[in-house]
XYZ file of N, CA and C in Angstrom:
876
model
N 37.610 77.167 72.752
C 38.102 77.021 74.048
C 37.225 77.470 75.151
N 36.266 78.429 74.865
C 35.490 79.003 75.839
C 34.159 78.187 76.062
N 34.101 77.155 75.293
C 32.803 76.364 75.409
C 32.890 75.735 76.792
N 31.686 75.626 77.463
C 31.730 74.910 78.832
C 31.947 73.435 78.612
N 31.609 72.832 77.518
C 31.770 71.331 77.315
C 33.231 71.140 77.161
N 34.007 72.145 76.533
C 35.390 72.021 76.354
C 36.134 72.081 77.712
N 35.723 72.972 78.460
C 36.323 73.157 79.803
C 36.067 71.971 80.640
N 34.934 71.357 80.660
C 34.619 70.332 81.344
C 35.492 68.981 81.107
N 35.990 69.041 79.862
C 36.847 67.960 79.437
C 38.215 68.171 79.885
N 38.532 69.187 80.560
C 39.740 69.608 81.209
C 40.823 69.898 80.143
N 40.346 70.489 78.951
C 41.215 70.849 77.905
C 41.696 69.775 76.972
N 41.235 68.639 77.092
C 41.656 67.402 76.302
C 40.827 67.442 75.093
N 41.510 67.758 73.809
C 40.736 67.900 72.662
C 40.035 66.453 72.278
N 40.799 65.358 72.574
C 40.261 64.012 72.129
C 39.042 63.659 72.883
N 39.242 63.847 74.257
C 37.989 63.560 74.981
C 36.757 64.382 74.802
N 37.067 65.643 74.355
C 35.803 66.601 73.947
C 35.224 66.170 72.597
N 36.200 65.808 71.596
C 35.516 65.216 70.341
C 34.859 63.905 70.538
N 35.479 62.999 71.358
C 34.709 61.804 71.723
C 33.330 62.012 72.365
N 33.323 62.937 73.350
C 31.997 63.252 73.814
C 30.953 63.663 73.038
N 31.408 64.344 71.846
C 30.487 64.934 70.995
C 30.110 63.970 69.828
N 31.067 63.032 69.518
C 30.869 62.110 68.414
C 30.194 60.745 68.823
N 30.412 60.428 70.068
C 30.120 59.014 70.658
C 28.597 59.022 70.864
N 28.034 57.969 70.424
C 26.586 57.688 70.529
C 26.430 56.452 71.656
N 25.694 56.665 72.621
C 25.498 55.526 73.574
C 24.644 54.468 72.941
N 24.939 53.207 73.565
C 24.300 52.005 73.187
C 22.793 52.094 73.263
N 22.004 51.514 72.374
C 20.571 51.607 72.379
C 19.911 50.823 73.519
N 20.623 49.942 74.188
C 20.067 49.141 75.383
C 19.887 50.068 76.530
N 20.708 51.099 76.509
C 20.696 52.150 77.739
C 19.665 53.144 77.691
N 18.939 53.183 76.427
C 18.076 54.394 76.175
C 16.677 53.955 76.303
N 15.891 54.664 77.030
C 14.529 54.252 77.182
C 13.708 54.432 75.936
N 12.577 53.839 76.121
C 11.768 53.643 74.960
C 11.009 55.040 74.747
N 10.288 55.208 73.621
C 9.508 56.513 73.361
C 8.650 56.814 74.353
N 7.981 55.863 74.991
C 6.943 56.112 75.991
C 7.615 56.624 77.385
N 8.840 56.448 77.471
C 9.465 57.047 78.636
C 10.014 56.090 79.591
N 9.671 54.793 79.759
C 10.121 53.844 80.795
C 10.433 52.530 80.286
N 11.570 51.776 80.632
C 11.829 50.538 80.388
C 11.765 49.747 81.450
N 11.488 48.455 81.445
C 11.342 47.495 82.494
C 12.809 47.136 82.836
N 13.113 46.646 83.979
C 14.463 46.059 84.357
C 15.012 45.040 83.382
N 14.111 44.191 82.730
C 14.800 43.304 81.727
C 15.117 43.889 80.528
N 14.885 45.181 80.372
C 15.121 45.795 79.002
C 14.098 45.804 78.083
N 12.984 45.247 78.306
C 11.732 45.331 77.605
C 11.129 46.651 77.748
N 10.352 47.233 76.831
C 9.731 48.404 76.971
C 8.477 48.183 77.754
N 8.094 49.235 78.592
C 6.920 49.164 79.381
C 5.698 49.132 78.659
N 4.515 48.641 79.328
C 3.331 48.418 78.677
C 2.849 49.786 78.043
N 2.330 49.689 76.857
C 1.812 50.920 76.287
C 2.837 51.499 75.271
N 4.041 50.976 75.229
C 4.943 51.537 74.252
C 4.802 50.924 72.938
N 4.656 51.752 71.878
C 4.438 51.299 70.575
C 5.724 51.391 69.658
N 6.628 52.064 70.106
C 7.921 52.355 69.301
C 8.778 51.120 69.276
N 9.026 50.634 68.118
C 10.010 49.322 68.030
C 11.328 49.938 68.277
N 12.283 48.997 68.712
C 13.594 49.383 69.000
C 14.354 50.008 67.843
N 14.074 49.382 66.695
C 14.713 50.034 65.541
C 14.530 51.557 65.162
N 13.412 51.957 65.790
C 13.096 53.395 65.544
C 13.448 54.344 66.713
N 13.943 53.680 67.791
C 14.409 54.510 68.969
C 15.683 55.408 68.569
N 15.676 56.605 68.875
C 16.684 57.426 68.705
C 17.648 57.516 70.041
N 18.988 57.527 69.744
C 19.730 57.697 70.827
C 19.503 59.059 71.767
N 19.793 58.927 72.873
C 19.577 60.254 73.716
C 20.260 61.305 73.349
N 21.578 61.003 72.978
C 22.499 62.121 72.410
C 21.837 62.901 71.095
N 21.180 62.082 70.238
C 20.642 62.539 69.065
C 19.313 63.397 69.544
N 18.502 62.803 70.418
C 17.250 63.543 70.683
C 17.726 64.937 71.344
N 18.713 64.938 72.296
C 19.108 66.044 73.001
C 19.603 67.026 71.855
N 20.345 66.670 70.962
C 20.813 67.656 69.926
C 19.673 68.096 69.241
N 18.693 67.377 68.770
C 17.510 67.843 68.050
C 16.876 68.845 68.705
N 16.669 68.568 70.166
C 15.862 69.435 71.041
C 16.687 70.822 71.058
N 17.888 70.779 71.241
C 18.765 72.024 71.167
C 18.543 72.712 69.931
N 18.640 71.940 68.854
C 18.582 72.649 67.503
C 17.307 73.355 67.169
N 16.167 72.654 67.644
C 14.922 73.209 67.495
C 14.400 73.926 68.633
N 15.299 74.383 69.404
C 14.840 75.165 70.593
C 14.287 76.567 70.143
N 13.115 76.840 70.421
C 12.521 78.210 69.850
C 12.474 79.137 71.220
N 13.229 78.940 72.202
C 13.042 79.927 73.399
C 13.560 81.278 72.959
N 14.542 81.352 72.072
C 15.042 82.666 71.721
C 13.937 83.508 71.190
N 12.998 82.869 70.503
C 11.889 83.627 69.922
C 10.965 84.353 70.938
N 11.142 83.793 72.093
C 10.512 84.639 73.181
C 11.321 85.886 73.813
N 12.525 86.012 73.354
C 13.295 87.183 73.659
C 13.088 88.389 72.809
N 12.372 89.476 73.379
C 12.207 90.525 72.478
C 13.368 91.177 71.712
N 14.594 91.097 72.371
C 15.853 91.546 71.616
C 16.127 90.779 70.511
N 16.045 89.432 70.596
C 16.335 88.552 69.417
C 15.246 88.710 68.248
N 14.033 88.976 68.667
C 12.821 89.201 67.661
C 13.197 90.576 66.905
N 13.548 91.550 67.615
C 14.038 92.720 67.026
C 15.169 92.496 66.049
N 16.185 91.648 66.472
C 17.331 91.389 65.681
C 16.923 90.737 64.240
N 15.897 89.803 64.517
C 15.310 88.993 63.280
C 14.565 90.028 62.302
N 13.864 90.898 62.931
C 13.040 91.788 62.089
C 13.936 92.679 61.306
N 14.909 93.247 62.056
C 15.736 94.287 61.387
C 16.606 93.669 60.268
N 17.029 92.341 60.537
C 17.851 91.604 59.544
C 17.003 91.252 58.228
N 15.759 90.918 58.535
C 14.833 90.797 57.455
C 14.598 91.822 56.585
N 14.547 92.913 57.110
C 14.356 94.314 56.324
C 15.816 94.630 55.680
N 16.887 94.421 56.488
C 18.093 94.729 55.933
C 18.607 93.835 54.745
N 18.257 92.599 54.939
C 18.692 91.631 53.904
C 17.862 91.681 52.591
N 16.593 92.188 52.653
C 15.759 92.534 51.581
C 16.466 93.551 50.556
N 16.909 94.643 51.378
C 17.649 95.621 50.605
C 19.139 95.308 50.309
N 19.687 94.364 50.896
C 21.144 94.038 50.736
C 21.303 93.344 49.341
N 20.281 92.383 49.101
C 20.523 91.632 47.902
C 20.210 92.392 46.530
N 19.521 93.562 46.576
C 19.083 94.143 45.485
C 20.175 94.760 44.626
N 21.215 95.517 45.268
C 22.318 96.078 44.283
C 23.214 94.931 43.684
N 23.417 93.792 44.392
C 24.148 92.821 43.869
C 23.418 92.230 42.491
N 22.005 92.084 42.550
C 21.254 91.528 41.477
C 21.317 92.364 40.336
N 21.121 93.786 40.582
C 20.625 94.658 39.371
C 21.651 95.860 39.052
N 22.857 95.812 39.807
C 23.753 96.920 39.411
C 24.240 96.840 38.021
N 24.604 95.579 37.431
C 25.095 95.483 36.092
C 23.969 95.923 35.215
N 22.726 95.487 35.318
C 21.735 95.912 34.408
C 21.431 97.382 34.388
N 21.535 97.875 35.708
C 21.321 99.337 35.855
C 22.419 100.249 35.016
N 23.635 99.661 35.074
C 24.531 100.319 34.441
C 24.451 100.250 32.893
N 24.024 99.229 32.352
C 23.907 98.884 30.982
C 22.861 99.873 30.540
N 21.681 100.006 31.202
C 20.640 100.963 30.864
C 21.134 102.356 30.790
N 22.192 102.709 31.521
C 22.723 103.977 31.389
C 23.784 104.320 30.223
N 23.936 103.272 29.508
C 24.794 103.292 28.417
C 26.172 102.869 28.613
N 26.447 102.150 29.741
C 27.801 101.563 30.072
C 27.928 100.260 29.442
N 29.246 100.099 28.805
C 29.558 98.787 28.152
C 29.155 97.655 28.976
N 28.731 96.494 28.584
C 28.321 95.318 29.196
C 29.534 94.758 29.971
N 30.613 94.769 29.425
C 31.825 94.194 30.100
C 32.273 95.100 31.321
N 32.160 96.386 31.059
C 32.486 97.371 32.195
C 31.417 97.151 33.305
N 30.114 96.987 32.822
C 29.061 96.835 33.749
C 29.170 95.576 34.719
N 29.695 94.516 33.984
C 29.859 93.333 34.744
C 30.955 93.500 35.711
N 31.933 94.133 35.403
C 33.010 94.388 36.316
C 32.757 95.096 37.660
N 31.559 95.743 37.610
C 31.192 96.476 38.899
C 30.927 95.522 39.960
N 30.177 94.338 39.662
C 30.045 93.311 40.635
C 31.297 92.739 41.146
N 32.249 92.631 40.403
C 33.694 92.209 40.904
C 34.262 93.154 41.854
N 34.111 94.544 41.392
C 34.678 95.506 42.321
C 34.095 95.495 43.786
N 32.829 95.227 43.712
C 31.955 95.126 45.094
C 32.450 94.026 45.836
N 32.828 92.882 45.262
C 33.358 91.697 45.790
C 34.910 91.990 46.314
N 35.679 92.602 45.529
C 37.135 92.876 45.974
C 37.011 93.919 47.046
N 36.320 94.917 47.020
C 36.245 95.884 48.194
C 35.660 95.239 49.450
N 34.752 94.396 49.177
C 34.076 93.805 50.302
C 35.102 92.863 50.983
N 35.821 92.192 50.401
C 36.852 91.302 50.950
C 37.877 92.307 51.805
N 38.340 93.370 51.279
C 39.208 94.250 51.988
C 38.377 94.719 53.245
N 37.178 95.161 53.033
C 36.464 95.654 54.086
C 36.294 94.679 55.172
N 36.047 93.345 55.026
C 36.077 92.408 56.035
C 37.321 92.179 56.838
N 38.474 92.457 56.264
C 39.720 92.493 56.938
C 39.842 93.741 57.829
N 39.397 94.865 57.309
C 39.402 95.965 58.065
C 38.602 95.931 59.241
N 37.277 95.630 59.147
C 36.312 95.530 59.962
C 36.603 94.445 61.182
N 37.179 93.337 60.624
C 37.623 92.350 61.556
C 38.682 92.731 62.498
N 39.593 93.552 61.958
C 40.581 94.280 62.880
C 40.040 95.107 63.855
N 39.060 95.934 63.484
C 38.385 96.808 64.260
C 37.601 96.239 65.385
N 37.003 95.226 64.972
C 36.007 94.701 66.058
C 36.770 94.020 67.182
N 38.124 93.692 66.841
C 39.036 92.907 67.746
C 39.462 93.983 68.904
N 39.201 95.282 68.603
C 39.722 96.278 69.493
C 38.603 96.244 70.679
N 39.071 96.448 71.987
C 38.187 96.385 73.082
C 37.240 97.626 73.149
N 37.697 98.694 72.720
C 36.999 99.979 72.804
C 35.752 99.980 71.602
N 35.856 99.133 70.764
C 34.893 99.210 69.627
C 33.574 98.513 70.000
N 32.393 99.191 69.794
C 31.160 98.487 69.994
C 30.748 97.980 68.643
N 30.611 96.555 68.582
C 30.361 95.960 67.251
C 29.059 96.230 66.804
N 28.030 96.196 67.795
C 26.581 96.421 67.289
C 26.471 97.919 66.738
N 27.088 98.820 67.369
C 27.274 100.320 66.842
C 27.936 100.315 65.345
N 28.965 99.493 65.120
C 29.723 99.597 64.022
C 28.754 98.911 62.870
N 28.090 97.830 63.258
C 27.167 97.172 62.368
C 26.060 98.186 61.889
N 25.495 98.968 62.878
C 24.456 99.852 62.535
C 24.851 100.895 61.595
N 26.110 101.428 61.929
C 26.703 102.553 60.985
C 26.903 101.955 59.570
N 27.469 100.643 59.549
C 27.732 100.055 58.343
C 26.342 100.093 57.324
N 25.149 99.616 58.123
C 24.005 99.618 57.404
C 23.490 100.937 56.822
N 23.619 101.905 57.688
C 23.115 103.171 57.320
C 23.846 103.869 56.225
N 25.245 103.741 56.231
C 26.142 104.283 55.331
C 26.101 103.578 53.986
N 25.915 102.410 54.051
C 25.681 101.437 52.772
C 24.389 101.740 52.195
N 23.460 102.042 52.954
C 21.901 102.521 52.400
C 22.219 103.828 51.686
N 23.015 104.716 52.283
C 23.130 106.035 51.568
C 24.050 105.835 50.284
N 24.939 104.886 50.275
C 25.563 104.589 48.986
C 24.663 103.991 47.855
N 23.764 103.253 48.410
C 22.794 102.716 47.316
C 21.903 103.798 46.868
N 21.522 104.767 47.732
C 20.793 105.876 47.477
C 21.418 106.800 46.256
N 22.702 106.818 46.333
C 23.365 107.556 45.487
C 23.496 107.052 44.055
N 23.544 105.689 43.968
C 23.736 104.951 42.703
C 22.781 105.498 41.499
N 21.559 105.790 41.747
C 20.717 106.256 40.642
C 21.318 107.527 40.171
N 21.991 108.370 40.883
C 22.456 109.633 40.361
C 23.876 109.551 39.776
N 24.494 108.381 39.666
C 25.645 108.205 39.108
C 25.507 107.899 37.585
N 25.745 108.791 36.647
C 25.444 108.526 35.274
C 26.927 108.301 34.476
N 27.900 108.581 35.030
C 29.209 108.220 34.513
C 29.767 106.880 35.163
N 30.684 106.244 34.332
C 31.269 105.088 34.768
C 32.123 105.206 35.968
N 33.150 106.395 36.066
C 33.886 106.480 37.139
C 33.087 106.823 38.406
N 32.032 107.460 38.347
C 31.212 107.782 39.520
C 30.488 106.493 40.155
N 30.196 105.652 39.182
C 29.424 104.393 39.450
C 30.474 103.449 40.121
N 31.703 103.375 39.504
C 32.715 102.621 40.156
C 33.228 102.995 41.547
N 33.151 104.349 41.847
C 33.516 104.946 43.161
C 32.440 104.463 44.127
N 31.114 104.607 43.729
C 29.960 104.309 44.498
C 29.949 102.864 45.064
N 30.275 101.984 43.965
C 30.098 100.548 44.140
C 31.337 100.158 44.995
N 32.567 100.780 44.974
C 33.574 100.431 45.900
C 33.284 100.789 47.320
N 32.668 101.976 47.519
C 32.308 102.464 48.767
C 31.314 101.489 49.389
N 30.315 101.237 48.592
C 29.257 100.229 49.033
C 29.796 98.812 49.519
N 30.714 98.297 48.572
C 31.293 97.015 48.962
C 32.080 97.021 50.235
N 32.924 98.288 50.371
C 33.718 98.263 51.609
C 32.921 98.415 52.962
N 31.866 99.156 52.834
C 31.232 99.555 54.065
C 30.343 98.433 54.474
N 29.700 97.719 53.400
C 28.556 96.731 53.661
C 29.221 95.585 54.336
N 30.560 95.413 54.313
C 31.280 94.205 54.747
C 30.993 93.833 56.086
N 30.876 94.879 57.061
C 30.709 94.658 58.420
C 29.372 94.056 58.668
N 28.357 94.157 57.951
C 26.910 93.714 58.061
C 26.972 92.300 58.251
N 27.665 91.533 57.344
C 27.777 90.036 57.367
C 28.790 89.552 58.389
N 29.988 90.349 58.288
C 31.121 89.931 59.125
C 30.813 89.781 60.664
N 30.276 90.857 61.289
C 30.059 91.069 62.664
C 28.785 90.212 63.209
N 28.213 89.441 62.394
C 26.859 88.742 62.818
C 27.164 87.906 64.086
N 28.138 86.900 63.947
C 28.424 86.005 65.053
C 28.870 86.712 66.244
N 29.663 87.716 66.075
C 30.269 88.583 67.280
C 29.028 89.219 68.055
N 28.081 89.703 67.324
C 27.106 90.453 67.937
C 26.089 89.580 68.634
N 25.854 88.387 67.980
C 25.150 87.204 68.647
C 25.758 86.869 69.911
N 26.949 86.612 69.939
C 27.552 86.155 71.280
C 27.416 87.221 72.350
N 27.682 88.494 71.866
C 27.567 89.650 72.957
C 26.182 89.812 73.468
N 25.172 89.528 72.626
C 23.783 89.811 73.019
C 23.215 88.657 73.763
N 23.560 87.517 73.243
C 22.753 86.265 73.795
C 23.704 85.159 74.293
N 25.046 85.414 74.267
C 25.893 84.385 75.012
C 26.480 83.306 73.965
N 27.541 82.817 74.287
C 28.183 81.814 73.463
C 27.327 80.479 73.356
N 26.681 80.172 74.435
C 25.887 78.845 74.372
C 24.632 79.074 73.430
N 24.285 80.328 73.128
C 23.068 80.362 72.212
C 23.422 80.704 70.886
N 24.713 80.600 70.462
C 25.295 81.131 69.157
C 24.646 80.208 68.067
N 24.606 78.918 68.417
C 24.234 78.053 67.226
C 22.841 78.200 66.941
N 21.961 78.305 67.887
C 20.517 78.408 67.733
C 20.255 79.860 67.132
N 20.822 80.843 67.807
C 20.627 82.186 67.256
C 21.017 82.394 65.825
N 22.183 81.727 65.512
C 22.726 82.049 64.147
C 21.855 81.240 63.190
N 21.453 80.252 63.580
C 20.606 79.321 62.571
C 19.178 80.013 62.292
N 18.617 80.473 63.243
C 17.295 81.189 63.223
C 17.494 82.390 62.404
N 18.642 83.176 62.683
C 18.895 84.376 61.874
C 19.157 84.095 60.563
N 19.785 82.992 60.168
C 19.983 82.766 58.824
C 18.751 82.328 58.135
N 17.865 81.588 58.793
C 16.528 81.423 58.200
C 15.774 82.635 57.821
N 15.915 83.601 58.741
C 15.233 84.950 58.503
C 15.920 85.539 57.290
N 17.244 85.612 57.194
C 17.924 86.202 56.180
C 17.634 85.499 54.836
N 17.659 84.237 54.797
C 17.405 83.486 53.602
C 15.892 83.731 53.026
N 14.958 83.769 53.919
C 13.503 84.135 53.512
C 13.480 85.601 53.030
N 14.274 86.543 53.521
C 14.337 87.913 52.989
C 15.051 87.968 51.612
N 16.130 87.221 51.550
C 16.757 87.169 50.101
C 15.804 86.681 48.944
N 14.827 85.813 49.326
C 13.878 85.327 48.315
C 12.723 86.263 48.058
N 12.564 87.342 48.863
C 11.621 88.374 48.615
C 12.171 89.662 47.981
N 13.340 90.049 48.382
C 13.849 91.266 47.956
C 14.111 91.421 46.405
N 14.872 90.555 45.796
C 14.992 90.646 44.405
C 13.803 90.603 43.470
N 12.871 89.683 43.846
C 11.604 89.818 43.160
C 10.793 91.070 43.237
N 10.899 91.688 44.608
C 10.178 92.755 44.631
C 10.840 93.981 43.986
N 12.105 93.959 43.809
C 12.872 94.970 42.984
C 12.594 94.912 41.448
N 12.434 93.524 40.962
C 12.051 93.228 39.692
C 10.702 93.697 39.312
N 9.746 93.570 40.348
C 8.430 94.097 40.154
C 8.322 95.566 39.929
N 9.154 96.161 40.917
C 9.121 97.582 40.692
C 9.836 98.173 39.502
N 10.637 97.374 39.015
C 11.440 97.804 37.605
C 10.377 97.621 36.479
N 9.435 96.537 36.559
C 8.557 96.301 35.591
C 7.509 97.370 35.634
N 7.138 97.918 36.708
C 6.080 98.943 36.954
C 6.764 100.285 36.501
N 7.968 100.584 36.763
C 8.483 101.886 36.457
C 9.435 102.010 35.131
N 9.938 100.788 34.672
C 10.852 100.826 33.654
C 12.347 101.281 34.013
N 12.576 101.456 35.250
C 13.844 102.068 35.694
C 14.370 101.437 36.941
N 15.612 101.277 37.202
C 16.184 100.687 38.377
C 16.274 101.731 39.482
N 15.913 102.951 39.146
C 16.047 104.070 40.349
C 15.112 103.649 41.479
N 13.913 103.382 41.319
C 13.145 103.110 42.509
C 13.543 101.837 43.286
N 13.824 100.739 42.560
C 14.395 99.641 43.445
C 15.570 99.934 44.328
N 16.489 100.893 43.705
C 17.659 101.196 44.553
C 17.261 102.199 45.685
N 16.293 102.952 45.333
C 15.731 103.855 46.470
C 15.225 102.952 47.684
N 14.402 101.912 47.251
C 13.747 101.052 48.288
C 14.880 100.198 48.929
N 15.860 99.744 47.990
C 17.033 99.136 48.903
C 17.708 99.970 49.746
N 18.112 101.138 49.430
C 18.756 102.065 50.498
C 17.942 102.336 51.511
N 16.489 102.555 51.365
C 15.762 102.826 52.624
C 15.670 101.656 53.445
N 15.593 100.441 52.971
C 15.499 99.138 53.845
C 16.843 99.127 54.676
N 17.978 99.405 54.080
C 19.322 99.301 54.740
C 19.230 100.320 55.931
N 18.805 101.473 55.637
C 18.907 102.644 56.647
C 17.892 102.337 57.716
N 16.835 101.818 57.341
C 15.701 101.393 58.474
C 16.240 100.259 59.154
N 16.849 99.282 58.695
C 17.529 98.173 59.407
C 18.421 98.701 60.358
N 19.372 99.497 59.952
C 20.300 100.189 60.891
C 19.720 100.788 61.992
N 18.568 101.534 61.683
C 18.054 102.398 62.701
C 17.133 101.449 63.683
N 16.578 100.357 63.253
C 15.881 99.455 64.125
C 16.970 98.744 65.058
N 18.184 98.473 64.465
C 19.109 97.687 65.298
C 19.650 98.570 66.362
N 19.646 99.818 66.327
C 20.064 100.780 67.304
C 19.092 100.741 68.533
N 18.001 100.255 68.491
C 17.097 100.013 69.569
C 17.187 98.721 70.241
N 18.252 97.829 69.812
C 18.395 96.552 70.432
C 18.814 96.676 71.822
N 19.864 97.345 72.255
C 20.227 97.668 73.694
C 19.172 98.083 74.525
N 18.304 98.999 74.082
C 17.212 99.471 74.978
C 16.301 98.487 75.145
N 15.862 97.519 74.170
C 14.984 96.427 74.359
C 15.549 95.378 75.245
N 16.791 95.102 75.034
C 17.421 94.050 75.926
C 17.498 94.454 77.286
N 17.865 95.758 77.636
C 17.954 96.331 79.058
C 16.517 96.110 79.776
N 15.423 96.436 78.972
C 14.067 96.346 79.571
C 13.659 95.114 79.730
N 13.970 94.189 78.764
C 13.508 92.734 78.882
C 14.182 91.963 79.996
N 15.438 92.162 80.177
C 16.158 91.299 81.149
C 16.254 92.272 82.519
N 15.552 91.789 83.441
C 15.389 92.451 84.810
C 16.086 91.454 85.699
N 17.142 91.936 86.295
C 17.883 91.168 87.342
C 17.108 90.860 88.577
N 17.187 89.716 88.993
C 16.476 89.463 90.384
C 17.122 90.204 91.555
N 16.252 90.599 92.425
C 16.680 91.298 93.607
C 17.701 90.535 94.377
N 18.876 90.930 94.792
C 19.680 90.242 95.663
C 19.201 90.133 97.146
N 19.512 88.934 97.704
C 19.062 88.936 99.109
C 19.691 89.913 100.002
N 19.009 90.353 101.157
C 19.546 91.481 101.923
C 20.299 90.643 102.993
N 21.633 90.659 102.603
C 22.479 89.874 103.565
C 23.016 90.710 104.719
N 22.760 92.002 104.445
C 23.344 92.956 105.608
C 22.173 93.194 106.648
N 20.898 92.501 106.549
C 19.904 92.777 107.590
C 20.507 92.181 108.894
N 20.074 92.868 109.941
C 20.487 92.509 111.202
C 19.854 91.108 111.560
N 20.645 90.277 112.381
C 20.183 89.029 112.784
C 19.182 89.285 113.994
N 18.222 88.328 113.957
C 17.156 88.354 115.025
C 17.963 88.219 116.492
N 17.489 89.003 117.273
C 18.028 89.035 118.563
C 17.628 87.816 119.472
N 18.747 87.068 120.021
C 18.417 85.972 120.767
C 18.004 86.333 122.147
N 16.955 85.948 122.686
C 16.493 86.285 124.064
C 17.509 85.813 125.119
N 17.693 86.664 125.984
C 18.704 86.201 127.162
C 17.829 85.482 128.194
N 18.689 84.882 129.137
C 17.821 83.946 130.040
C 16.940 84.689 130.769
N 17.240 85.973 131.188
C 16.147 86.712 131.844
C 14.958 87.109 131.034
N 15.040 86.891 129.820
C 13.841 87.342 128.976
C 13.048 86.124 128.641
N 13.495 85.049 128.947
C 12.728 83.780 128.813
C 11.420 83.687 129.914
N 10.276 83.647 129.473
C 9.122 83.573 130.336
C 9.388 82.425 131.363
N 8.860 82.648 132.703
C 8.866 81.643 133.727
C 8.097 80.339 133.267
N 7.096 80.414 132.674
C 6.256 79.336 132.231
C 7.132 78.350 131.303
N 7.967 78.876 130.472
C 8.693 78.208 129.586
C 9.856 77.472 130.343
N 10.444 78.172 131.480
C 11.500 77.714 132.264
C 10.874 76.447 132.994
N 9.749 76.538 133.526
C 9.301 75.417 134.352
C 8.974 74.240 133.213
N 8.569 74.460 132.081
C 8.268 73.327 131.247
C 9.720 72.703 130.873
N 10.721 73.428 130.854
C 12.048 72.798 130.469
C 12.460 71.995 131.495
N 12.287 72.518 132.772
C 12.686 71.757 133.950
C 11.895 70.570 134.183
N 10.529 70.555 133.797
C 9.789 69.336 133.868
C 10.212 68.273 132.837
N 10.676 68.680 131.644
C 11.178 67.760 130.692
C 12.455 67.162 131.164
N 13.276 67.917 131.659
C 14.638 67.364 132.132
C 14.483 66.352 133.341
C-alpha cells in the first residue's frame, strides 16, 4: 500500500494489477532503432523485425531489474561486502555441525537432531525478532549487527562443547540469535535505500549471498582436510560472522558521508531595493519621455 504506483491508482487494487500485467500493443512501440514513421513502418536503418521487438513495459522492467546504480552507492557496496563475509560463515555450522558431533563420539541420530534444533529455535527467533523490529524504538540495523556478533561467538564456543547437552544448548542459542540476520534483510534495505529500491537491492544482495554460500562450505571442507578437525572451520565461521557484524556497524557512517544534502536556497535574503523616482538618473527620464 506504500508503493507510489499503488497510490497513483487511487487505492484500486484491480487497476493497479491491470497496470502491472497489461502489455501495450506492438504497433504503438517504436522499433529498436528508436523511431517509427507515421505509417507504422520502421525508420530507415532499422534492422529489428517486428517479431523481435519487446514491449515498452517489458524493456522498462528489464531496465529496472538490471539497474546497477546501487553499486555506485558506497553504503550498498559495504552492505554487500559484509553480507558476503557473513554468509560464508553462516553456512558452515549448518553443513558440518552433525559431522563434528559424530567425531566427538555423539550418536549419529542425536547428532542429526542438532540441525533440527537449530531450525526449531530459528523459527522461534524469527517470531521474536519480528515482533521486536516492529517496535519504533528498535534500530533494526543495530539488532542485525548484534545478532551477527553473538551468533559468531556461539559458533566459536562449539569446538569446546564435548558433551551432548552443551552442544545442544549452544546450537539452540545459535539458531535463536542468528534468526535476525535473514529476517531483517528487507527491513534494513528499505530503511537504508528506500522502498523503491527494495527489489533491486534485495536481488543484488541475494546474488552476493548465493555466491558466498558456494564458497564458504568448500573452504571449510578444505580446512578440515588440512587439519583433520572441524575446530578450525568453526573458528573461521565465527570470525566471519563477527567481522560481518563489525563491518555492518559502519554502514550509517558511510551512508551519512556519501549522501550530502544540497544547500537550500537563501529565501530569507533581502530583496533588491527598487530605486525611487528621485534615484532614477535624468538621462533615463528623458529617454522614457522621448519614447512616450
